[in-house]
Amino acid sequence: YHAKQRGERYCVFESHLGARVGERLRMAARLARALEADGLSLYFQPQVDLASGRLVGAEALCRWFDEELGAVSPAEFIPLAEERGLINRLGAWVIDAGCRQLAEWRTRGLGFSGRLALNVSSAQFDDDQLPTLLLEALARHGVPAERLALELTESGFMNDPDHAVAMTRRLKEAGLALHIDDFGTGYSSLAYLKRFAADKIKIDISFVREMLSDPNDSAIVTTIIAMADSLGLSALAEGVETQAQAEALLALGCPEGQGYLYAPPLPAAAFVRDWLAPGADA
Ligand code: C2E
Ligand code: MG
Ligand code: MG
Ligand code: MG
């Protein structure tokens, strides 16, 4: 009886696992189709100067709405794309869509003078074709490289540091900026941080969230800002949700922020209306 019960449990467990794998495969197939059918979109989240609240840039965040699955979070479909070998295609789509959007804003005379930051997975960063892909997309849409930044996490740099240093140099020479995403959650070494010549460090949301209540988080934020400053890097705090956080960050010398206090990621039309259209600044 006992063995049978265990056997049954095992079966239940196995079929549950099987269902989960099947679900992921189905999702990956639908994602591949969405990539072919232009079924993804980009949202735009403002990045602001904390002192004035003015727009200094924006982050492009990928969105996928599937007819059957509904809105799938990038926290789910980006890792899936990485696993299933779709990330380079997805990344190429993001690069093209980002450049196309910049070109459209320019054509419409909307003054976007900051950089649009595109998230780049480490698999993309490891690909020697990345600079060519970026430069071709910029040229195709007639957008200068000075309008783009790439956001890469520490692991993206640390997979293969020598390759990353060379890649960084090529991208920076071409005029792109490099931002280190989710800083403080990875394992980058300070020595490499200097060699990478990144432009900006994005302080991870997890430290900002509790910085006013948890002395450890406050100490980490303080240290990251001081370190960025002494390495000549800019700093941007992610996930700024309250005025109190913004003020504390400013007092610590963090020049820039991004978060729900200012705006969530917005569809292009809302981003233009609230942040780019003449008078949006008033
Ligand atoms: P990330 O690059 O660190 O992006 C920041 C995430 O924080 C976004 O989640 C954004 O919506 C969210 N966020 C912004 N402000 C706040 C705030 O004040 N409070 C809170 N709680 N959250 C805030 P999202 O859009 O779900 O993206 C999740 C992750 O998916 C991104 O983290 C990035 O790693 C990845 N991702 C998104 N789009 C792309 C893409 O085009 N390519 C690649 N490779 N990864 C992407
Ligand atoms: Mg990012
Ligand atoms: Mg981040
Ligand atoms: Mg992240």
PDB file of N, CA, C and O and ligand atoms in Angstrom, residues 59 61 119 151 153 180-183 202-205 238-239 258, ligand 3:
ATOM      1  N   GLU A  59      14.453  53.928 -21.043  1.00  0.00           N
ATOM      2  CA  GLU A  59      14.785  52.512 -21.222  1.00  0.00           C
ATOM      3  C   GLU A  59      13.690  51.853 -22.038  1.00  0.00           C
ATOM      4  O   GLU A  59      12.500  52.044 -21.752  1.00  0.00           O
ATOM      5  N   LEU A  61      11.711  48.628 -22.907  1.00  0.00           N
ATOM      6  CA  LEU A  61      11.418  47.339 -22.273  1.00  0.00           C
ATOM      7  C   LEU A  61      10.469  46.548 -23.176  1.00  0.00           C
ATOM      8  O   LEU A  61       9.433  47.057 -23.613  1.00  0.00           O
ATOM      9  N   ASN A 119      18.149  46.889 -23.492  1.00  0.00           N
ATOM     10  CA  ASN A 119      18.687  45.780 -22.696  1.00  0.00           C
ATOM     11  C   ASN A 119      19.317  44.744 -23.621  1.00  0.00           C
ATOM     12  O   ASN A 119      18.749  44.392 -24.651  1.00  0.00           O
ATOM     13  N   GLU A 151      22.212  48.373 -22.026  1.00  0.00           N
ATOM     14  CA  GLU A 151      22.192  47.961 -20.621  1.00  0.00           C
ATOM     15  C   GLU A 151      22.563  46.490 -20.546  1.00  0.00           C
ATOM     16  O   GLU A 151      21.934  45.646 -21.168  1.00  0.00           O
ATOM     17  N   THR A 153      23.996  43.371 -17.745  1.00  0.00           N
ATOM     18  CA  THR A 153      24.231  43.042 -16.336  1.00  0.00           C
ATOM     19  C   THR A 153      25.693  42.636 -16.131  1.00  0.00           C
ATOM     20  O   THR A 153      26.417  42.356 -17.086  1.00  0.00           O
ATOM     21  N   ILE A 180      25.696  49.558 -16.802  1.00  0.00           N
ATOM     22  CA  ILE A 180      25.688  48.271 -16.103  1.00  0.00           C
ATOM     23  C   ILE A 180      24.380  48.162 -15.330  1.00  0.00           C
ATOM     24  O   ILE A 180      24.114  48.943 -14.413  1.00  0.00           O
ATOM     25  N   ASP A 181      23.568  47.194 -15.735  1.00  0.00           N
ATOM     26  CA  ASP A 181      22.222  47.009 -15.186  1.00  0.00           C
ATOM     27  C   ASP A 181      22.267  46.213 -13.879  1.00  0.00           C
ATOM     28  O   ASP A 181      23.175  45.393 -13.686  1.00  0.00           O
ATOM     29  N   ASP A 182      21.307  46.444 -13.015  1.00  0.00           N
ATOM     30  CA  ASP A 182      21.134  45.649 -11.789  1.00  0.00           C
ATOM     31  C   ASP A 182      22.414  45.602 -10.969  1.00  0.00           C
ATOM     32  O   ASP A 182      22.749  44.570 -10.376  1.00  0.00           O
ATOM     33  N   PHE A 183      23.145  46.709 -10.940  1.00  0.00           N
ATOM     34  CA  PHE A 183      24.460  46.674 -10.308  1.00  0.00           C
ATOM     35  C   PHE A 183      24.354  46.331  -8.818  1.00  0.00           C
ATOM     36  O   PHE A 183      23.499  46.843  -8.101  1.00  0.00           O
ATOM     37  N   LYS A 202      23.696  51.290 -12.980  1.00  0.00           N
ATOM     38  CA  LYS A 202      22.308  51.324 -12.533  1.00  0.00           C
ATOM     39  C   LYS A 202      22.206  50.556 -11.215  1.00  0.00           C
ATOM     40  O   LYS A 202      22.410  49.338 -11.181  1.00  0.00           O
ATOM     41  N   ILE A 203      21.912  51.270 -10.157  1.00  0.00           N
ATOM     42  CA  ILE A 203      21.830  50.661  -8.830  1.00  0.00           C
ATOM     43  C   ILE A 203      20.579  49.789  -8.781  1.00  0.00           C
ATOM     44  O   ILE A 203      19.468  50.264  -9.039  1.00  0.00           O
ATOM     45  N   ASP A 204      20.753  48.512  -8.453  1.00  0.00           N
ATOM     46  CA  ASP A 204      19.638  47.576  -8.531  1.00  0.00           C
ATOM     47  C   ASP A 204      18.483  47.984  -7.620  1.00  0.00           C
ATOM     48  O   ASP A 204      18.673  48.448  -6.490  1.00  0.00           O
ATOM     49  N   ILE A 205      17.305  47.735  -8.129  1.00  0.00           N
ATOM     50  CA  ILE A 205      16.048  48.053  -7.451  1.00  0.00           C
ATOM     51  C   ILE A 205      15.960  47.458  -6.045  1.00  0.00           C
ATOM     52  O   ILE A 205      15.381  48.047  -5.138  1.00  0.00           O
ATOM     53  N   GLU A 238      17.507  52.537  -9.877  1.00  0.00           N
ATOM     54  CA  GLU A 238      16.332  51.872 -10.434  1.00  0.00           C
ATOM     55  C   GLU A 238      15.240  51.800  -9.388  1.00  0.00           C
ATOM     56  O   GLU A 238      15.522  51.728  -8.189  1.00  0.00           O
ATOM     57  N   GLY A 239      14.007  51.760  -9.822  1.00  0.00           N
ATOM     58  CA  GLY A 239      12.901  51.480  -8.912  1.00  0.00           C
ATOM     59  C   GLY A 239      12.645  52.562  -7.880  1.00  0.00           C
ATOM     60  O   GLY A 239      12.280  52.269  -6.737  1.00  0.00           O
ATOM     61  N   GLN A 258      15.007  56.370 -11.992  1.00  0.00           N
ATOM     62  CA  GLN A 258      13.995  55.802 -12.884  1.00  0.00           C
ATOM     63  C   GLN A 258      13.056  55.021 -11.984  1.00  0.00           C
ATOM     64  O   GLN A 258      13.513  54.358 -11.053  1.00  0.00           O
TER      65      GLN A 258
HETATM   66 MG    MG B   3      17.702  46.668 -13.961  1.00  0.00          MG
END
